[in-house]
XYZ file of N, CA, C and O in Angstrom:
764
model
N 0.852 -1.173 0.000
C 0.000 0.000 0.000
C 0.904 1.245 0.000
O 1.762 1.389 0.847
N 0.677 2.139 -0.918
C 1.522 3.326 -1.039
C 1.085 4.398 -0.043
O 0.059 4.285 0.615
N 1.880 5.453 0.046
C 1.568 6.559 0.946
C 0.255 7.219 0.529
O -0.589 7.544 1.378
N 0.083 7.408 -0.766
C -1.153 8.029 -1.253
C -2.375 7.167 -0.938
O -3.431 7.682 -0.559
N -2.232 5.848 -1.087
C -3.345 4.952 -0.769
C -3.655 4.987 0.723
O -4.824 4.942 1.121
N -2.629 5.070 1.550
C -2.856 5.179 2.996
C -3.585 6.479 3.334
O -4.532 6.482 4.126
N -3.117 7.580 2.759
C -3.786 8.869 3.004
C -5.242 8.830 2.527
O -6.142 9.293 3.228
N -5.451 8.277 1.361
C -6.803 8.196 0.811
C -7.692 7.297 1.671
O -8.854 7.625 1.928
N -7.136 6.194 2.139
C -7.906 5.278 2.983
C -8.319 5.888 4.301
O -9.429 5.643 4.792
N -7.447 6.713 4.881
C -7.792 7.335 6.161
C -8.900 8.371 6.007
O -9.543 8.708 6.999
N -9.122 8.864 4.807
C -10.228 9.795 4.569
C -11.495 9.063 4.141
O -12.601 9.416 4.566
N -11.346 8.057 3.279
C -12.517 7.399 2.700
C -13.249 6.530 3.720
O -14.479 6.567 3.800
N -12.521 5.745 4.509
C -13.173 4.820 5.450
C -14.065 5.562 6.446
O -15.242 5.211 6.599
N -13.581 6.621 7.135
C -14.495 7.321 8.050
C -15.668 7.994 7.334
O -16.781 8.033 7.869
N -15.417 8.503 6.129
C -16.507 9.167 5.394
C -17.594 8.171 5.022
O -18.792 8.454 5.187
N -17.216 6.993 4.543
C -18.204 5.979 4.163
C -18.962 5.499 5.394
O -20.199 5.378 5.375
N -18.245 5.236 6.482
C -18.907 4.774 7.704
C -19.843 5.853 8.238
O -20.959 5.559 8.691
N -19.426 7.112 8.193
C -20.294 8.203 8.658
C -21.541 8.328 7.792
O -22.642 8.542 8.308
N -21.398 8.188 6.481
C -22.563 8.274 5.595
C -23.538 7.127 5.840
O -24.744 7.342 5.916
N -23.013 5.916 5.965
C -23.891 4.763 6.202
C -24.567 4.877 7.558
O -25.780 4.690 7.683
N -23.793 5.213 8.588
C -24.385 5.356 9.923
C -25.358 6.530 9.966
O -26.386 6.459 10.632
N -25.040 7.612 9.275
C -25.951 8.758 9.223
C -27.260 8.414 8.537
O -28.319 8.903 8.917
N -27.181 7.554 7.525
C -28.393 7.123 6.840
C -29.229 6.218 7.739
O -30.458 6.308 7.764
N -28.566 5.349 8.486
C -29.289 4.399 9.339
C -29.754 5.025 10.656
O -30.823 4.700 11.153
N -28.946 5.891 11.242
C -29.251 6.490 12.548
C -29.356 7.999 12.402
O -28.487 8.735 12.852
N -30.413 8.477 11.816
C -30.523 9.894 11.494
C -30.670 10.781 12.722
O -30.424 11.967 12.654
N -31.071 10.239 13.845
C -31.272 11.067 15.033
C -29.979 11.333 15.789
O -29.933 12.196 16.642
N -28.934 10.587 15.515
C -27.686 10.716 16.271
C -26.564 11.257 15.385
O -25.433 10.808 15.474
N -26.853 12.242 14.563
C -25.868 12.770 13.619
C -24.677 13.376 14.359
O -23.528 13.235 13.916
N -24.914 14.021 15.487
C -23.814 14.645 16.225
C -22.848 13.584 16.759
O -21.642 13.783 16.740
N -23.359 12.447 17.211
C -22.468 11.385 17.678
C -21.782 10.692 16.508
O -20.630 10.242 16.626
N -22.447 10.593 15.376
C -21.832 9.988 14.193
C -20.675 10.848 13.697
O -19.613 10.333 13.334
N -20.858 12.171 13.694
C -19.774 13.072 13.271
C -18.581 12.937 14.214
O -17.429 12.866 13.759
N -18.843 12.880 15.503
C -17.752 12.707 16.464
C -17.053 11.366 16.255
O -15.818 11.299 16.259
N -17.822 10.320 16.045
C -17.226 9.003 15.798
C -16.377 8.968 14.542
O -15.318 8.334 14.510
N -16.829 9.656 13.497
C -16.056 9.698 12.248
C -14.734 10.429 12.451
O -13.693 9.994 11.941
N -14.754 11.509 13.205
C -13.518 12.250 13.467
C -12.559 11.408 14.303
O -11.351 11.361 14.032
N -13.084 10.722 15.310
C -12.221 9.872 16.140
C -11.694 8.677 15.347
O -10.544 8.264 15.535
N -12.511 8.119 14.447
C -12.041 7.038 13.583
C -10.938 7.536 12.662
O -9.942 6.842 12.434
N -11.103 8.740 12.118
C -10.063 9.339 11.280
C -8.756 9.479 12.058
O -7.678 9.148 11.550
N -8.855 9.945 13.301
C -7.654 10.092 14.137
C -7.009 8.740 14.398
O -5.775 8.600 14.315
N -7.814 7.741 14.699
C -7.273 6.410 14.983
C -6.632 5.792 13.742
O -5.559 5.166 13.837
N -7.250 5.953 12.586
C -6.683 5.396 11.354
C -5.366 6.072 10.993
O -4.428 5.412 10.528
N -5.270 7.376 11.200
C -4.015 8.063 10.918
C -2.919 7.632 11.891
O -1.760 7.470 11.491
N -3.269 7.458 13.158
C -2.278 6.971 14.127
C -1.837 5.557 13.768
O -0.645 5.226 13.850
N -2.783 4.718 13.338
C -2.433 3.351 12.922
C -1.544 3.362 11.679
O -0.607 2.561 11.569
N -1.815 4.276 10.759
C -0.969 4.385 9.562
C 0.446 4.817 9.934
O 1.427 4.322 9.368
N 0.566 5.729 10.904
C 1.897 6.160 11.356
C 2.649 4.992 11.988
O 3.849 4.807 11.728
N 1.958 4.205 12.793
C 2.598 3.032 13.408
C 3.000 2.028 12.331
O 4.085 1.444 12.391
N 2.147 1.848 11.327
C 2.465 0.942 10.228
C 3.715 1.408 9.483
O 4.590 0.608 9.161
N 3.805 2.689 9.219
C 4.975 3.216 8.510
C 6.229 3.003 9.345
O 7.271 2.582 8.834
N 6.146 3.262 10.645
C 7.330 3.088 11.491
C 7.701 1.617 11.671
O 8.877 1.299 11.847
N 6.700 0.731 11.638
C 7.016 -0.701 11.736
C 7.650 -1.247 10.471
O 8.357 -2.247 10.522
N 7.371 -0.618 9.349
C 7.945 -1.065 8.070
C 8.855 0.012 7.501
O 8.859 0.258 6.301
N 9.646 0.642 8.368
C 10.463 1.784 7.925
C 11.492 1.403 6.880
O 11.918 2.238 6.096
N 11.909 0.147 6.821
C 12.922 -0.240 5.837
C 12.333 -0.469 4.454
O 13.066 -0.733 3.505
N 11.033 -0.345 4.319
C 10.380 -0.520 3.031
C 10.734 0.647 2.113
O 10.797 1.800 2.538
N 10.912 0.362 0.845
C 11.318 1.388 -0.122
C 10.201 2.384 -0.429
O 10.462 3.451 -0.990
N 8.952 2.072 -0.042
C 7.838 2.983 -0.325
C 7.987 4.307 0.405
O 7.428 5.314 -0.010
N 8.682 4.326 1.511
C 8.768 5.538 2.330
C 9.953 6.414 1.943
O 10.083 7.525 2.439
N 10.836 5.932 1.069
C 11.996 6.731 0.684
C 11.740 7.435 -0.635
O 10.988 6.953 -1.473
N 12.358 8.590 -0.810
C 12.190 9.292 -2.091
C 12.824 8.495 -3.233
O 13.673 7.639 -3.024
N 12.371 8.783 -4.426
C 12.886 8.083 -5.607
C 14.393 8.316 -5.765
O 14.911 9.386 -5.510
N 15.089 7.282 -6.195
C 16.511 7.404 -6.458
C 17.395 7.230 -5.234
O 18.614 7.302 -5.351
N 16.863 6.994 -4.093
C 17.652 6.816 -2.883
C 18.101 5.357 -2.819
O 17.302 4.454 -2.663
N 19.376 5.123 -2.939
C 19.894 3.757 -2.949
C 20.504 3.432 -1.596
O 20.947 4.305 -0.864
N 20.529 2.131 -1.305
C 21.150 1.700 -0.054
C 22.657 1.609 -0.242
O 23.158 1.405 -1.350
N 23.351 1.753 0.846
C 24.811 1.658 0.815
C 25.214 0.192 0.862
O 24.514 -0.641 1.425
N 26.378 -0.112 0.276
C 26.901 -1.476 0.353
C 28.351 -1.407 0.804
O 29.084 -0.477 0.479
N 28.721 -2.377 1.577
C 30.079 -2.410 2.129
C 31.039 -3.016 1.099
O 30.709 -3.999 0.442
N 32.225 -2.433 0.952
C 33.204 -3.036 0.037
C 33.761 -4.322 0.658
O 33.821 -4.471 1.871
N 34.102 -5.234 -0.182
C 34.656 -6.495 0.300
C 36.162 -6.342 0.471
O 36.892 -6.107 -0.487
N 36.624 -6.492 1.703
C 38.059 -6.390 1.986
C 38.756 -7.730 1.810
O 39.985 -7.785 1.691
N 37.998 -8.800 1.757
C 38.612 -10.127 1.636
C 39.166 -10.361 0.242
O 39.942 -11.285 0.036
N 38.782 -9.544 -0.719
C 39.281 -9.707 -2.083
C 40.549 -8.891 -2.335
O 41.056 -8.840 -3.446
N 41.032 -8.260 -1.297
C 42.257 -7.482 -1.433
C 43.440 -8.446 -1.633
O 43.556 -9.435 -0.926
N 44.307 -8.161 -2.607
C 45.444 -9.068 -2.846
C 46.370 -9.122 -1.625
O 46.567 -8.158 -0.922
N 46.872 -10.230 -1.358
C 47.884 -10.587 -0.361
C 47.359 -10.489 1.080
O 47.653 -11.350 1.883
N 46.618 -9.496 1.466
C 46.172 -9.380 2.852
C 44.684 -9.672 2.992
O 44.114 -9.547 4.083
N 44.043 -10.074 1.920
C 42.599 -10.288 1.916
C 42.147 -11.316 2.925
O 41.116 -11.159 3.581
N 42.910 -12.400 3.054
C 42.482 -13.430 3.990
C 42.541 -12.948 5.440
O 41.813 -13.428 6.294
N 43.392 -11.986 5.737
C 43.463 -11.453 7.101
C 42.339 -10.423 7.379
O 42.007 -10.163 8.526
N 41.782 -9.868 6.320
C 40.729 -8.849 6.464
C 39.312 -9.433 6.414
O 38.345 -8.698 6.532
N 39.194 -10.779 6.241
C 37.879 -11.415 6.182
C 37.013 -11.132 7.406
O 35.822 -10.854 7.267
N 37.531 -11.162 8.636
C 36.669 -10.861 9.788
C 36.127 -9.427 9.773
O 35.053 -9.153 10.328
N 36.860 -8.532 9.123
C 36.383 -7.143 9.043
C 35.210 -6.998 8.084
O 34.423 -6.052 8.212
N 35.080 -7.925 7.126
C 33.964 -7.857 6.175
C 32.612 -7.921 6.890
O 31.714 -7.118 6.613
N 32.463 -8.888 7.792
C 31.175 -9.022 8.477
C 30.923 -7.828 9.390
O 29.790 -7.346 9.492
N 31.944 -7.320 10.039
C 31.765 -6.145 10.895
C 31.393 -4.922 10.064
O 30.502 -4.144 10.440
N 32.050 -4.764 8.921
C 31.763 -3.639 8.041
C 30.351 -3.749 7.456
O 29.633 -2.746 7.350
N 29.900 -4.956 7.129
C 28.534 -5.152 6.627
C 27.506 -4.823 7.706
O 26.457 -4.258 7.417
N 27.831 -5.170 8.952
C 26.932 -4.827 10.059
C 26.808 -3.326 10.246
O 25.712 -2.799 10.466
N 27.925 -2.611 10.134
C 27.900 -1.151 10.277
C 27.124 -0.518 9.129
O 26.281 0.362 9.338
N 27.371 -0.969 7.924
C 26.672 -0.419 6.762
C 25.184 -0.751 6.841
O 24.326 0.079 6.513
N 24.830 -1.942 7.316
C 23.421 -2.300 7.499
C 22.754 -1.389 8.522
O 21.609 -0.957 8.332
N 23.470 -1.074 9.601
C 22.934 -0.150 10.601
C 22.728 1.241 10.028
O 21.723 1.908 10.323
N 23.681 1.678 9.206
C 23.552 2.996 8.566
C 22.364 2.997 7.600
O 21.595 3.963 7.539
N 22.189 1.915 6.847
C 21.040 1.814 5.931
C 19.723 1.838 6.706
O 18.764 2.492 6.285
N 19.665 1.121 7.833
C 18.449 1.145 8.656
C 18.184 2.549 9.186
O 17.041 3.007 9.211
N 19.234 3.230 9.622
C 19.064 4.589 10.130
C 18.560 5.526 9.037
O 17.661 6.340 9.264
N 19.136 5.398 7.843
C 18.689 6.236 6.728
C 17.245 5.927 6.346
O 16.458 6.839 6.058
N 16.871 4.636 6.364
C 15.490 4.258 6.038
C 14.529 4.808 7.092
O 13.457 5.321 6.759
N 14.913 4.727 8.371
C 14.070 5.277 9.430
C 13.963 6.792 9.285
O 12.888 7.372 9.468
N 15.076 7.415 8.943
C 15.101 8.865 8.756
C 14.190 9.288 7.604
O 13.560 10.343 7.660
N 14.071 8.460 6.586
C 13.211 8.774 5.447
C 11.742 8.453 5.743
O 10.841 9.104 5.226
N 11.496 7.449 6.582
C 10.107 7.071 6.908
C 9.521 7.969 7.990
O 8.301 8.104 8.083
N 10.358 8.581 8.798
C 9.868 9.392 9.914
C 8.990 10.567 9.469
O 7.931 10.795 10.062
N 9.351 11.341 8.437
C 8.448 12.430 8.008
C 7.080 11.927 7.538
O 6.064 12.578 7.779
N 7.051 10.768 6.903
C 5.773 10.207 6.455
C 4.919 9.861 7.675
O 3.724 10.182 7.733
N 5.535 9.231 8.660
C 4.803 8.872 9.881
C 4.355 10.121 10.628
O 3.245 10.170 11.171
N 5.204 11.141 10.651
C 4.833 12.384 11.337
C 3.681 13.098 10.641
O 2.877 13.766 11.304
N 3.589 12.969 9.327
C 2.437 13.530 8.612
C 1.140 12.880 9.087
O 0.146 13.564 9.336
N 1.174 11.543 9.210
C -0.008 10.843 9.696
C -0.320 11.223 11.145
O -1.482 11.413 11.510
N 0.709 11.338 11.964
C 0.483 11.718 13.362
C -0.038 13.147 13.470
O -0.858 13.446 14.353
N 0.418 14.027 12.591
C -0.089 15.407 12.610
C -1.578 15.437 12.246
O -2.364 16.152 12.876
N -1.960 14.667 11.237
C -3.383 14.596 10.882
C -4.205 14.021 12.033
O -5.315 14.493 12.309
N -3.647 13.027 12.701
C -4.338 12.450 13.849
C -4.494 13.481 14.966
O -5.558 13.588 15.589
N -3.462 14.259 15.211
C -3.536 15.309 16.225
C -4.557 16.381 15.883
O -5.310 16.828 16.752
N -4.593 16.787 14.624
C -5.584 17.784 14.218
C -7.002 17.233 14.377
O -7.922 17.955 14.774
N -7.175 15.960 14.053
C -8.498 15.357 14.212
C -8.906 15.320 15.685
O -10.062 15.587 16.016
N -7.965 15.019 16.558
C -8.287 15.026 17.991
C -8.594 16.438 18.471
O -9.439 16.633 19.344
N -7.915 17.410 17.906
C -8.190 18.801 18.262
C -9.598 19.200 17.814
O -10.313 19.898 18.534
N -10.014 18.738 16.652
C -11.363 19.014 16.166
C -12.394 18.258 17.005
O -13.526 18.723 17.195
N -12.001 17.101 17.524
C -12.936 16.272 18.295
C -13.339 16.926 19.616
O -14.438 16.674 20.107
N -12.480 17.761 20.186
C -12.797 18.379 21.485
C -14.058 19.243 21.399
O -14.991 19.047 22.183
N -14.156 20.201 20.473
C -15.412 20.959 20.392
C -16.596 20.087 19.956
O -17.729 20.344 20.339
N -16.329 19.045 19.155
C -17.415 18.156 18.761
C -17.978 17.393 19.962
O -19.178 17.142 20.033
N -17.111 17.029 20.916
C -17.585 16.364 22.129
C -18.501 17.305 22.909
O -19.582 16.912 23.382
N -18.073 18.559 23.029
C -18.896 19.541 23.748
C -20.222 19.750 23.019
O -21.292 19.751 23.642
N -20.162 19.917 21.716
C -21.378 20.116 20.925
C -22.314 18.907 21.029
O -23.523 19.072 21.213
N -21.765 17.697 20.922
C -22.598 16.493 21.025
C -23.218 16.380 22.410
O -24.385 15.988 22.542
N -22.466 16.741 23.446
C -23.019 16.709 24.800
C -24.152 17.707 24.973
O -25.185 17.384 25.579
N -23.987 18.911 24.440
C -25.034 19.938 24.547
C -26.285 19.511 23.783
O -27.410 19.623 24.285
N -26.096 19.011 22.567
C -27.238 18.564 21.771
C -27.968 17.420 22.480
O -29.200 17.401 22.553
N -27.210 16.480 23.030
C -27.839 15.361 23.746
C -28.576 15.846 24.981
O -29.657 15.332 25.301
N -28.016 16.820 25.687
C -28.672 17.357 26.875
C -30.018 17.980 26.508
O -31.034 17.721 27.161
N -30.034 18.802 25.448
C -31.282 19.447 25.051
C -32.300 18.437 24.515
O -33.497 18.592 24.740
N -31.824 17.410 23.822
C -32.750 16.367 23.366
C -33.335 15.620 24.555
O -34.528 15.289 24.556
N -32.536 15.364 25.576
C -33.038 14.683 26.771
C -34.054 15.562 27.496
O -35.080 15.061 27.977
N -33.786 16.870 27.558
C -34.741 17.780 28.201
C -36.060 17.812 27.434
O -37.137 17.834 28.037
N -35.981 17.809 26.121
C -37.197 17.807 25.307
C -37.973 16.502 25.490
O -39.198 16.507 25.596
N -37.252 15.368 25.563
C -37.930 14.090 25.797
C -38.591 14.066 27.166
O -39.700 13.543 27.309
N -37.929 14.643 28.183
C -38.532 14.708 29.519
C -39.798 15.561 29.503
O -40.809 15.201 30.113
N -39.752 16.700 28.810
C -40.933 17.569 28.726
C -42.067 16.854 27.991
O -43.225 16.930 28.412
N -41.753 16.162 26.914
C -42.776 15.402 26.188
C -43.356 14.305 27.073
O -44.570 14.083 27.073
N -42.499 13.641 27.831
C -42.985 12.592 28.717
C -43.906 13.169 29.790
O -44.947 12.583 30.087
N -43.526 14.324 30.356
C -44.396 14.954 31.367
C -45.740 15.342 30.757
O -46.783 15.189 31.388
N -45.721 15.835 29.525
C -46.966 16.207 28.854
C -47.832 14.977 28.613
O -49.040 14.993 28.879
N -47.228 13.892 28.136
C -47.986 12.663 27.921
C -48.508 12.099 29.236
O -49.636 11.616 29.314
N -47.704 12.195 30.264
C -48.126 11.700 31.580
C -49.312 12.512 32.110
O -50.260 11.952 32.680
N -49.273 13.824 31.905
C -50.388 14.675 32.335
C -51.650 14.329 31.557
O -52.752 14.281 32.127
N -51.509 14.052 30.268
C -52.659 13.659 29.455
C -53.234 12.331 29.938
O -54.455 12.181 30.066
N -52.364 11.377 30.240
C -52.822 10.079 30.738
C -53.520 10.242 32.086
O -54.581 9.653 32.324
N -52.954 11.061 32.965
C -53.583 11.297 34.267
C -54.962 11.938 34.095
O -55.928 11.560 34.777
N -55.067 12.909 33.205
C -56.350 13.563 32.938
C -57.368 12.563 32.403
O -58.533 12.555 32.817
N -56.948 11.710 31.490
C -57.853 10.703 30.936
C -58.272 9.687 31.998
O -59.416 9.234 32.014
N -57.348 9.357 32.891
C -57.709 8.434 33.978
C -58.735 9.072 34.915
O -59.669 8.407 35.364
N -58.574 10.377 35.194
C -59.559 11.077 36.033
C -60.933 11.087 35.365
O -61.956 10.836 36.019
N -60.953 11.386 34.068
C -62.224 11.386 33.352
C -62.851 10.004 33.354
O -64.082 9.857 33.505
N -62.039 8.958 33.209
C -62.550 7.598 33.235
C -63.152 7.275 34.603
O -64.226 6.662 34.680
N -62.499 7.709 35.650
C -63.038 7.484 36.994
C -64.364 8.225 37.186
O -65.299 7.700 37.786
N -64.463 9.445 36.652
C -65.721 10.200 36.751
C -66.835 9.494 35.997
O -67.981 9.401 36.465
N -66.507 8.959 34.826
C -67.509 8.238 34.040
C -67.950 6.986 34.782
O -69.145 6.657 34.834
N -67.017 6.296 35.397
C -67.370 5.097 36.154
C -68.299 5.444 37.320
O -69.271 4.737 37.579
N -68.033 6.537 38.001
C -68.895 6.960 39.122
C -70.287 7.329 38.628
O -71.289 7.019 39.258
N -70.328 8.015 37.489
C -71.633 8.399 36.962
C -72.426 7.177 36.527
O -73.643 7.122 36.718
N -71.750 6.189 35.928
C -72.442 4.957 35.543
C -72.944 4.216 36.775
O -74.047 3.676 36.777
N -72.128 4.198 37.800
C -72.530 3.509 39.028
C -73.688 4.231 39.706
O -74.530 3.603 40.356
N -73.780 5.556 39.582
C -74.855 6.326 40.215
C -76.104 6.362 39.358
O -77.132 6.867 39.789
N -76.049 5.887 38.140
C -77.224 5.834 37.300
C -77.339 6.993 36.337
O -78.380 7.170 35.705
N -76.369 7.842 36.197
C -76.419 8.941 35.229
C -76.070 8.413 33.857
O -75.269 7.500 33.703
N -76.617 9.022 32.801
C -76.263 8.590 31.445
C -74.831 9.039 31.111
O -74.340 10.028 31.617
N -74.206 8.303 30.248
C -72.835 8.609 29.824
C -72.889 9.729 28.800
O -73.672 9.675 27.860
N -72.094 10.800 28.974
C -72.101 11.900 28.002
C -71.516 11.447 26.670
O -70.776 10.481 26.601
N -71.847 12.166 25.589
C -71.294 11.787 24.288
C -69.775 11.996 24.271
O -69.227 12.752 25.056
N -69.117 11.312 23.340
C -67.662 11.385 23.238
C -67.233 12.810 22.938
O -67.842 13.506 22.139
N -66.216 13.262 23.611
C -65.670 14.598 23.403
C -66.289 15.642 24.290
O -65.814 16.766 24.357
N -67.360 15.327 24.984
C -67.983 16.305 25.889
C -67.195 16.345 27.187
O -66.638 15.341 27.626
N -67.166 17.513 27.776
C -66.432 17.655 29.030
C -67.274 17.088 30.166
O -68.440 17.418 30.321
N -66.664 16.238 30.957
C -67.375 15.570 32.043
C -67.163 16.362 33.313
O -66.047 16.725 33.667
N -68.277 16.640 34.011
C -68.211 17.345 35.281
C -68.716 16.398 36.351
O -69.773 15.785 36.213
N -67.938 16.260 37.392
C -68.340 15.376 38.478
C -69.364 16.105 39.334
O -69.077 17.119 39.947
N -70.583 15.575 39.347
C -71.638 16.213 40.112
C -71.873 15.473 41.419
O -72.718 15.849 42.218
N -71.168 14.419 41.633
C -71.316 13.667 42.884
C -72.535 12.768 42.842
O -73.247 12.679 41.838
N -72.848 12.110 43.948
C -73.999 11.200 43.965
C -75.308 12.012 43.922
O -75.373 13.139 44.398
N -76.310 11.408 43.329
C -77.631 12.030 43.206
C -78.325 12.039 44.580
O -78.358 11.010 45.249
N -78.870 13.202 44.991
C -79.571 13.213 46.288
C -80.843 12.355 46.231
O -81.522 12.284 45.211
N -81.169 11.720 47.330
C -82.341 10.846 47.383
C -83.618 11.664 47.456
O -83.658 12.712 48.042
N -84.643 11.194 46.816
C -85.944 11.819 46.887
C -86.240 12.720 45.729
O -87.359 13.132 45.515
N -85.268 13.148 44.946
C -85.548 13.989 43.772
C -85.410 13.138 42.535
O -84.527 12.319 42.425
N -86.183 13.375 41.575
C -85.963 12.704 40.349
C -87.007 11.944 39.862
O -87.595 11.361 39.256
């Protein structure tokens, strides 16, 4: 996977997930936006770790950057056989230098991903506050709606009790939609 593909993937995956989740969960758009930003931050941090774990890969180095190779001292005439132990030591040093150069070339790529991750986390802070405020107001509205529905249910229960008392006392039931007034029990002797 190239650097461009990694950058593109860190943008496309959160966008697609946010669109799908936004389509499915339309009431929680503020939490979906926050989740997409945090996913973007996590993917960029993961890409930076991936680059640093594979720092010796040629994808992270600029074009034309070649690795160093150690000269063979064992092929030197007359003293070559005495210099053979130095060949392996020299190859180890050159290998270390190549690893250092590869890490040095991969580090800016990883830092780019980490910078994007940091910016996403910085954007996430106000989004957390905004999502919390929106959720608070939605909860307050749900509580108010619940209180209104509860008051309606209580009122209907009172009316039902009044109708039951009137039926038990022998009064006719008023037509639907008429306001019921509790007149109490009928006095004896009138009627």
